[in-house]
CSV table of C-alpha atoms and ligand atoms in Angstrom, one decimal:
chain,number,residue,atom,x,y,z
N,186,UNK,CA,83.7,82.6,101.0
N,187,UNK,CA,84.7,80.9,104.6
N,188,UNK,CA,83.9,82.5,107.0
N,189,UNK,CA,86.5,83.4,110.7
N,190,UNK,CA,85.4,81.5,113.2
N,191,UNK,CA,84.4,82.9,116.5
N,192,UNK,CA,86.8,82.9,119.3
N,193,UNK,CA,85.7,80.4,121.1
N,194,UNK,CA,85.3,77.6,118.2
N,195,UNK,CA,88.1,75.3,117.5
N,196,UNK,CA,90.3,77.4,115.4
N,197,UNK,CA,93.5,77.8,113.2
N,198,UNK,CA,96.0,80.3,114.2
N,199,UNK,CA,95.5,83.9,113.4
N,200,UNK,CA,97.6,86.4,111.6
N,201,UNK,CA,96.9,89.9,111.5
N,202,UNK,CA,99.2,92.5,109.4
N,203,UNK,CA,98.5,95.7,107.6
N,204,UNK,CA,99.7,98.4,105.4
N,205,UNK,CA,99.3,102.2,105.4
N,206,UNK,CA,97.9,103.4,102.4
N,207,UNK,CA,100.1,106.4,102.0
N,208,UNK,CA,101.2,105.6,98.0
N,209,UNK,CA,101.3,103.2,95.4
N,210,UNK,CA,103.1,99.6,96.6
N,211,UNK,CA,106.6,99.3,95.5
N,212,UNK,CA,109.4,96.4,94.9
N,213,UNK,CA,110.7,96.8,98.7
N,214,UNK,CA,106.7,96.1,99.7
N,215,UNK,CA,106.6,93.1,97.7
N,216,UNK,CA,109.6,91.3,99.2
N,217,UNK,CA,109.3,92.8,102.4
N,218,UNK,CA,105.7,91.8,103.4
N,219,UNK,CA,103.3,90.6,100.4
N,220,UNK,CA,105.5,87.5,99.6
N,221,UNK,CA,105.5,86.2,102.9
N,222,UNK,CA,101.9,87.0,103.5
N,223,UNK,CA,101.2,85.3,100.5
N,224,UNK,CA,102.3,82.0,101.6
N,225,UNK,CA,101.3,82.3,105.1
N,226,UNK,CA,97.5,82.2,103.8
N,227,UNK,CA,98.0,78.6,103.5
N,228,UNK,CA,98.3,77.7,107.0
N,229,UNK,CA,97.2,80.7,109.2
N,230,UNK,CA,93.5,82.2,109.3
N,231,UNK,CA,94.8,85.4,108.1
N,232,UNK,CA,93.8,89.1,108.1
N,233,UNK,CA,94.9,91.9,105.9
N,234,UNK,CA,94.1,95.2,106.6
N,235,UNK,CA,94.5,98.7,104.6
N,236,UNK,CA,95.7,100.9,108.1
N,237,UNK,CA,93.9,103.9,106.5
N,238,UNK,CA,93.5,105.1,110.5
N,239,UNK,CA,96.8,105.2,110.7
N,240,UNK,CA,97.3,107.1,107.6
N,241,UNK,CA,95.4,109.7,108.5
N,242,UNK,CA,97.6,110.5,111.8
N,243,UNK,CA,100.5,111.4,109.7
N,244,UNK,CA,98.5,112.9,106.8
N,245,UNK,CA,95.8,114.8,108.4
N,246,UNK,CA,96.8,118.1,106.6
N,247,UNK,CA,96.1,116.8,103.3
N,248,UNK,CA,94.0,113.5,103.7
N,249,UNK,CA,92.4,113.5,100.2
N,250,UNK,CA,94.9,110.5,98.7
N,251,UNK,CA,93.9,108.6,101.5
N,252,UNK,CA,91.1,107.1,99.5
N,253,UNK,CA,92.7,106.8,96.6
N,254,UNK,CA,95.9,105.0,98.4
N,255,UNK,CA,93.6,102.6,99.8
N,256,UNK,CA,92.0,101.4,96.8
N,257,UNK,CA,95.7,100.8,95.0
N,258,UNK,CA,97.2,99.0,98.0
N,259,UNK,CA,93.3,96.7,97.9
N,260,UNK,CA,94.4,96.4,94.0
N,261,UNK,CA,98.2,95.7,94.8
N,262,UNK,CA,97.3,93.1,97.6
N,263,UNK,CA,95.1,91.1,95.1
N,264,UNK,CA,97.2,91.2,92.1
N,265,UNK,CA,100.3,90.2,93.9
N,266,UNK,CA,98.6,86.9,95.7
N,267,UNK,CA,96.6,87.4,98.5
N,268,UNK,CA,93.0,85.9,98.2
N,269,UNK,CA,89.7,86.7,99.4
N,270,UNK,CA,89.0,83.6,99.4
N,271,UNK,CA,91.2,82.2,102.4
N,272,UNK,CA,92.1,85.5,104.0
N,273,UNK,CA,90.1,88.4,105.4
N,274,UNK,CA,91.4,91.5,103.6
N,275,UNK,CA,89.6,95.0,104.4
N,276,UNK,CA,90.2,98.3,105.1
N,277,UNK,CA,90.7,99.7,109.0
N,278,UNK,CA,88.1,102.4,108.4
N,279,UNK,CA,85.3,100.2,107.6
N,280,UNK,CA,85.4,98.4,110.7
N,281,UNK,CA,84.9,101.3,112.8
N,282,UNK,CA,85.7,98.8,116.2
N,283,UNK,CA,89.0,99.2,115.5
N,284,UNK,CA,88.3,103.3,117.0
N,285,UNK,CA,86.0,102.2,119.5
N,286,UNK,CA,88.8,98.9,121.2
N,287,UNK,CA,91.5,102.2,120.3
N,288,UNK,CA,89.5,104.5,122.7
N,289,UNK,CA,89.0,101.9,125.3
N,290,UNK,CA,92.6,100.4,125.6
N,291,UNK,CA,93.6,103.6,125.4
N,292,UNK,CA,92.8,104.1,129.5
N,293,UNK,CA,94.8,101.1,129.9
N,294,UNK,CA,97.8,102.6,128.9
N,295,UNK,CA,100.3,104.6,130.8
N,296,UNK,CA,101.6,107.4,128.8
N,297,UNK,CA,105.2,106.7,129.7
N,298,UNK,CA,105.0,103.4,127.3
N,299,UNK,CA,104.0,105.4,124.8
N,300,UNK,CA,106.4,108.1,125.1
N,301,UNK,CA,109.5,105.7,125.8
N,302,UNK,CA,108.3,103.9,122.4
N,303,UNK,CA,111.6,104.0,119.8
N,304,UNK,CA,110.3,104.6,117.1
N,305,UNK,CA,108.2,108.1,118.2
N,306,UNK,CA,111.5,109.6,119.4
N,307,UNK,CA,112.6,108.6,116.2
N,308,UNK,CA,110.4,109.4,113.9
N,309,UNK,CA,110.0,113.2,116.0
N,310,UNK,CA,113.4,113.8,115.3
N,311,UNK,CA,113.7,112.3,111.8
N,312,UNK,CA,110.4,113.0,109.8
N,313,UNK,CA,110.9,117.0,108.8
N,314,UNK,CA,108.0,117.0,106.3
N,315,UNK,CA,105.3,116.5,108.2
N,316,UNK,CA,104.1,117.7,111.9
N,317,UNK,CA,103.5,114.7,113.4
N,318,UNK,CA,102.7,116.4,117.0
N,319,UNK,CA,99.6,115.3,117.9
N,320,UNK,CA,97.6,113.1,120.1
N,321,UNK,CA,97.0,110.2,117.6
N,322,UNK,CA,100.8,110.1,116.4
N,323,UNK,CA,101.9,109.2,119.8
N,324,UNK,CA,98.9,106.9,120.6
N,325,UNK,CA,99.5,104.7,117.2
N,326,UNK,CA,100.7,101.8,118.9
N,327,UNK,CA,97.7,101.9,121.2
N,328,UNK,CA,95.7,101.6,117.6
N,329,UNK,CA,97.9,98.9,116.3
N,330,UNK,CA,97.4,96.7,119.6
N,331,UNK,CA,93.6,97.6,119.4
N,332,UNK,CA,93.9,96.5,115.1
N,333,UNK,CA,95.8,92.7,116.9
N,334,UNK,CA,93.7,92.0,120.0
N,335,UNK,CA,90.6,92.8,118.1
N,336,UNK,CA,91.2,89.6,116.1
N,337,UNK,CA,92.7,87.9,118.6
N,338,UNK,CA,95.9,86.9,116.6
N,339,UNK,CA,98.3,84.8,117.9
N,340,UNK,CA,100.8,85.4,115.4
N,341,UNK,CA,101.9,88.5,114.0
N,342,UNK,CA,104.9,88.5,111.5
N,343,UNK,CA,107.6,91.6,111.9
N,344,UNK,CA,110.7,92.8,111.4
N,345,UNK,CA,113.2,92.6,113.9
N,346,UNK,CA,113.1,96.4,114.3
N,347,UNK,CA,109.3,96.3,115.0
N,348,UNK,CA,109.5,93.7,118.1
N,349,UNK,CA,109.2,96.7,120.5
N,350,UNK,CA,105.9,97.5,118.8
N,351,UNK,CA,104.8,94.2,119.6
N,352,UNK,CA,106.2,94.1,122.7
N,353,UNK,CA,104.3,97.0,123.9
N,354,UNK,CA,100.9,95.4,122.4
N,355,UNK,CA,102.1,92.3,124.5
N,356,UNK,CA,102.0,94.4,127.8
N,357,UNK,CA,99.0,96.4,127.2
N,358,UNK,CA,97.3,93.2,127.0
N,359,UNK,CA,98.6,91.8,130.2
N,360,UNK,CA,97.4,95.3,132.2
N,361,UNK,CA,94.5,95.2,130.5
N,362,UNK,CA,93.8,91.5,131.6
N,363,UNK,CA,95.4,91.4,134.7
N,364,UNK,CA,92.8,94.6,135.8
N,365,UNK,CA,89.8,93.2,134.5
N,366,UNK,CA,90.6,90.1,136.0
N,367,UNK,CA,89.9,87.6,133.1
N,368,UNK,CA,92.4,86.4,130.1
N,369,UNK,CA,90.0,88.1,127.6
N,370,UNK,CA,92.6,89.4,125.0
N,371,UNK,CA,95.3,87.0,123.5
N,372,UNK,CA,98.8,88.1,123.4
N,373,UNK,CA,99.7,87.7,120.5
N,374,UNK,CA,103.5,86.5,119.0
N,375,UNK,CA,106.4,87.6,117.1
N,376,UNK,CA,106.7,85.8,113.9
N,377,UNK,CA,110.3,87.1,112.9
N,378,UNK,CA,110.7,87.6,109.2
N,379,UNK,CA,113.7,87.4,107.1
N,380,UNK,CA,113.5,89.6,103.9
N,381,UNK,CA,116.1,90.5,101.7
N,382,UNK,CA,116.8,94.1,102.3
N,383,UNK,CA,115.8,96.0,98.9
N,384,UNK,CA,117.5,99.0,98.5
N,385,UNK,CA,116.8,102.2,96.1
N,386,UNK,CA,117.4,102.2,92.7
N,387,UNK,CA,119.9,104.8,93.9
N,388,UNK,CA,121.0,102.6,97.2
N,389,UNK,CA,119.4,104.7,99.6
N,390,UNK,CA,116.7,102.9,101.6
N,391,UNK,CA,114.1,102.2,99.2
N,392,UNK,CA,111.3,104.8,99.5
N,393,UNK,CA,108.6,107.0,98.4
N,394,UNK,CA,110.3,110.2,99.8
N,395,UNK,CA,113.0,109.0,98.0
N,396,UNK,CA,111.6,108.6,94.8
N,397,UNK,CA,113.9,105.4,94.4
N,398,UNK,CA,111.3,102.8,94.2
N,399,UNK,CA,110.2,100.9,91.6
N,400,UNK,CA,106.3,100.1,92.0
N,401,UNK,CA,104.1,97.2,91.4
N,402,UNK,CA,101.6,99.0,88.8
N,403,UNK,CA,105.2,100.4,86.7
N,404,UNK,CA,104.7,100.1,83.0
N,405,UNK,CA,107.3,98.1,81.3
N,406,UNK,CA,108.9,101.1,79.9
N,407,UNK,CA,108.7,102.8,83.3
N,408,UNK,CA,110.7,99.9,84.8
N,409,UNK,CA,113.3,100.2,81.9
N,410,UNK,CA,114.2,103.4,82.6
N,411,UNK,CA,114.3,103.4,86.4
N,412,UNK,CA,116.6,100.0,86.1
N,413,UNK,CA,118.5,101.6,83.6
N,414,UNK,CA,119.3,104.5,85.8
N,415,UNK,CA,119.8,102.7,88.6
N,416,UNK,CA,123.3,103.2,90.4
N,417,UNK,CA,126.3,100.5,90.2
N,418,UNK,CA,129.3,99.3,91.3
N,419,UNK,CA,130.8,103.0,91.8
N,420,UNK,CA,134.6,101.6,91.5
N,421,UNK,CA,133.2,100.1,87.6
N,422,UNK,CA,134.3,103.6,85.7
N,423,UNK,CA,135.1,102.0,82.1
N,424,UNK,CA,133.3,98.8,80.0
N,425,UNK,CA,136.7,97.1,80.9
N,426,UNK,CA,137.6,97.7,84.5
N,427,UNK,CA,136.2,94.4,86.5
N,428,UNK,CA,133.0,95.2,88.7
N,429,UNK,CA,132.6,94.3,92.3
N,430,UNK,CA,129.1,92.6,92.1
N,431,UNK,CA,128.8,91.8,95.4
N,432,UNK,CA,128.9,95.8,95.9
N,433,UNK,CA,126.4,96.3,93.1
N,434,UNK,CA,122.6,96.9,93.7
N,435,UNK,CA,121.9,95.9,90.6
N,436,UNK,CA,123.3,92.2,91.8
N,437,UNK,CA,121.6,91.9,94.9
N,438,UNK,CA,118.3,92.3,92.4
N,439,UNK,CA,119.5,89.1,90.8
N,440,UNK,CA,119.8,87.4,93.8
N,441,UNK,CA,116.5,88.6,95.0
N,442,UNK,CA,114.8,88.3,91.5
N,443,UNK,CA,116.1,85.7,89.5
N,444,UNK,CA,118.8,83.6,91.9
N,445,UNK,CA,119.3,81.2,88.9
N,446,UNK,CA,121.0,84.1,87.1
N,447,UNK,CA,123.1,85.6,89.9
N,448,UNK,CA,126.2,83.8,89.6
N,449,UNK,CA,126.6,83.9,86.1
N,450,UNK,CA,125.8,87.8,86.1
N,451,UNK,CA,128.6,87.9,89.4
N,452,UNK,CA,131.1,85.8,87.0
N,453,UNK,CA,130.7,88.4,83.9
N,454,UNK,CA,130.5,91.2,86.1
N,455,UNK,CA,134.2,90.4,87.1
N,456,UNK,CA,135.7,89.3,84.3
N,457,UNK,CA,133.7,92.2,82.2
N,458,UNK,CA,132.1,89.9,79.8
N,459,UNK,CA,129.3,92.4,79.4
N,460,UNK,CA,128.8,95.9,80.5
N,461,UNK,CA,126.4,97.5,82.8
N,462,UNK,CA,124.4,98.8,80.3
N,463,UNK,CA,123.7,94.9,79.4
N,464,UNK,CA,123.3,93.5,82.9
N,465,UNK,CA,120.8,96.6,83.5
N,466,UNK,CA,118.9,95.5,80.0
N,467,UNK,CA,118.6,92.1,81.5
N,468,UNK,CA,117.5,92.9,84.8
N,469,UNK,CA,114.6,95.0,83.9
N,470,UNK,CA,113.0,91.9,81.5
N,471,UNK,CA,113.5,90.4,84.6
N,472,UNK,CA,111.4,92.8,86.3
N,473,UNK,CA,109.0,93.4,83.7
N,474,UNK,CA,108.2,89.3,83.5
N,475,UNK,CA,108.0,89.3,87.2
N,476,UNK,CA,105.2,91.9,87.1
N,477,UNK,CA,103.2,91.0,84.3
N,478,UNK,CA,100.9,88.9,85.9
N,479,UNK,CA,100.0,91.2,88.5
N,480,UNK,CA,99.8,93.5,85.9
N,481,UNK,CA,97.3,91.5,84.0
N,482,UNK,CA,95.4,91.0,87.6
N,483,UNK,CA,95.7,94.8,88.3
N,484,UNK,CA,93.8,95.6,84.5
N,485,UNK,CA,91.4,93.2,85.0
N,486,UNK,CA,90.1,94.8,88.6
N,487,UNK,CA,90.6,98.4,87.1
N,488,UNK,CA,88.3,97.2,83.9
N,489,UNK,CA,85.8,95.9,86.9
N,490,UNK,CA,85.6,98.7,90.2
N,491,UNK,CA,82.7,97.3,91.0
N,492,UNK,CA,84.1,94.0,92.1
N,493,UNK,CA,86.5,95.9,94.0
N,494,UNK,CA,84.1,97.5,96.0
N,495,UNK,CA,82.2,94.3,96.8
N,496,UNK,CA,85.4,92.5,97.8
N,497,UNK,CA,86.2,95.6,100.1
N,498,UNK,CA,82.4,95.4,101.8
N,499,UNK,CA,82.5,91.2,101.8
N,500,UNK,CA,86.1,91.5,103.7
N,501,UNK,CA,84.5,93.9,106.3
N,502,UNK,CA,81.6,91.9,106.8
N,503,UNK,CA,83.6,89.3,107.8
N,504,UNK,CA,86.2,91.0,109.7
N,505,UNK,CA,83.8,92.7,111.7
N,506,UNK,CA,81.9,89.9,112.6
N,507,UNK,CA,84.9,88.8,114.8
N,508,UNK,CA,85.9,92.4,116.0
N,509,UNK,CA,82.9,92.8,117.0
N,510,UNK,CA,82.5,89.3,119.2
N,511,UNK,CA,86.0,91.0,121.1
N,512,UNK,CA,84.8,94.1,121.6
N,513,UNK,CA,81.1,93.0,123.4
N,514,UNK,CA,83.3,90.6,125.6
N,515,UNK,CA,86.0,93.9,126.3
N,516,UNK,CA,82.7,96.1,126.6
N,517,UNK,CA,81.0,93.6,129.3
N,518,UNK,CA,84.2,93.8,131.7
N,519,UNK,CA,84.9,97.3,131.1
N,520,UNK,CA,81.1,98.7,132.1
N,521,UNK,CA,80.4,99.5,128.6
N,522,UNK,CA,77.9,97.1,128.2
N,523,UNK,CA,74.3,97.0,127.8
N,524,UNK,CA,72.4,98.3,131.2
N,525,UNK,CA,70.6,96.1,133.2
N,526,UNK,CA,72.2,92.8,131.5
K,760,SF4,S1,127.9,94.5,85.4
K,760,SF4,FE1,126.0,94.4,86.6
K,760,SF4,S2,126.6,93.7,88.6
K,760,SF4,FE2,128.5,94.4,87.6
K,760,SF4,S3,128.7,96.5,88.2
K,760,SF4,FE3,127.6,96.5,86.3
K,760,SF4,S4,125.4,96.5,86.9
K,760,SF4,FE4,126.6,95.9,88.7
């Protein structure tokens, strides 16, 4: 397998992005991020990392799916496309620099970023289920700039609604440069994404809380019934009445899933040529066809956990090999390194 270069070889671009490990991967996760990481392997040195750190700070009480979580997102990455053999893919936990750069950016950071960060205020008020008061929740983006620098990407791909999480990685970097006095971490850049937005199968936001989402590892008889029960045009009441595709959510899946079908379903959706009942029925073969090769992929590392596990230790090895040429370099200028050197 190739290995990263160091940072000071003549390099390609670096991407890093991750996912928390707090459930089984869904359809939203899959358009949303796994797509586009998939294709960016071609051109990017890319790293893909299992946040199980950042996990943990919102399911401390009850950590034991943590493991388990990780292992199906490792399985979910590698059946829907990304490859160990052109991208680093490990989990945050197993490359335990990722607590040690946390801890030592950490003093670099004024507390007022943190506490002015959107998404905290948010997420305090919002999240009802879980007491996210502690010290780690409110550090997180202090973790997530330690989880960038580390490999000093230059690119990271986001969401518009996650540029001030970059942003404030962006400035951490510049203090922490600008008081050591050397350009030592890379600020890294936004790589906007545009993803179709996926809703629910009952149009809420499409999440686990929710218990809306259709996942990646559904049976085909699982899918069937979720699509089937999935919520439509609400103004459709009768087989006859027209529909207003363009305010179903079972439309936008054509367009998302199979664009080659989406007029023709929009066209008999108006004119009622066929009922929702039908256009559901369709939409899940759909669905079903567009899973059954990561299905397939899924079986074959379930029959096999031991490859698994060596894919998880081989992506470690190599990612720490590069977190650990940043850290030395951040340890040297910070008077953490060795004595006497
Ligand atoms: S026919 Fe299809 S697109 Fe039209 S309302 Fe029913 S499910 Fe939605």
């Amino acid at each position: 397998m190739s290995e990263a270069k160091g940072s000071n070889a003549k390099r390609r671009k670096r991407i890093l992005s991750g996912m928390r490990p707090t459930g089984r991967l869904h359809l939203g996760n899959l358009v949303g991020a796994l797509w586009n990481w998939r294709d960016l392997q071609d051109a990017y040195d890319c790293f893909f990392m299992i946040a199980d750190y950042h996990a943990l700070m919102s399911e401390y009480a009850s950590p034991a799916g943590i493991a388990d979580a990780s292992r199906e997102v490792m399985i979910d990455f590698l059946s829907c496309g990304l490859d160990p053999e052109k991208s680093v893919i490990f989990r945050q936990s197993d490359v335990p620099e990722h607590a040690e750069l946390h801890l030592i950016l950490s003093a670099y950071t004024p507390i007022s970023w943190l506490e002015r960060n959107p998404t905290y205020k948010e997420q305090m008020e919002q999240l009802k289920t879980k007491d996210i008061h502690n010290y780690a929740f409110l550090g997180y983006p202090v973790l997530q700039a330690a989880d960038i620098v580390l490999y000093k990407a230059d690119v990271v791909p986001v969401g518009e609604d996650q540029l001030p999480h970059l942003e404030l990685t962006r400035e951490v970097v510049r203090r922490f440069n600008s008081l050591v006095g050397r350009n030592v971490l890379v600020e890294p850049q936004a790589k906007l994404t545009q993803s179709p937005r996926l809703l629910g199968t009952d149009r809420r936001k499409m999440s686990k809380s929710y218990g809306n989402q259709i996942d990646l590892a559904d049976t085909p008889e699982t899918i069937r019934k979720k699509v089937l029960s999935m919520i439509t045009d609400p103004k459709r009441i009768r087989r006859n009445d027209p529909g207003h595709p363009e305010e179903c959510n079972v439309c936008q899946y054509y367009r998302t899933f199979s664009p080659a079908e989406h007029d023709e379903v929009a066209e008999r959706c108006r004119s009622a040529a066929w009922g929702c009942t039908d256009c559901k029925a369709r939409l899940a073969e759909v669905l079903v066809e567009l899973l059954a090769e990561p299905r397939t992929r899924r079986a074959e590392l379930e029959a096999h956990p031991e490859r698994l596990t060596e894919l998880l230790a081989d992506g470690a090895r190599r990612a720490q090999a590069v977190a650990r040429e940043t850290l030395e370099e951040v340890k040297s200028l910070t008077g953490l390194g060795p004595i006497g050197a």
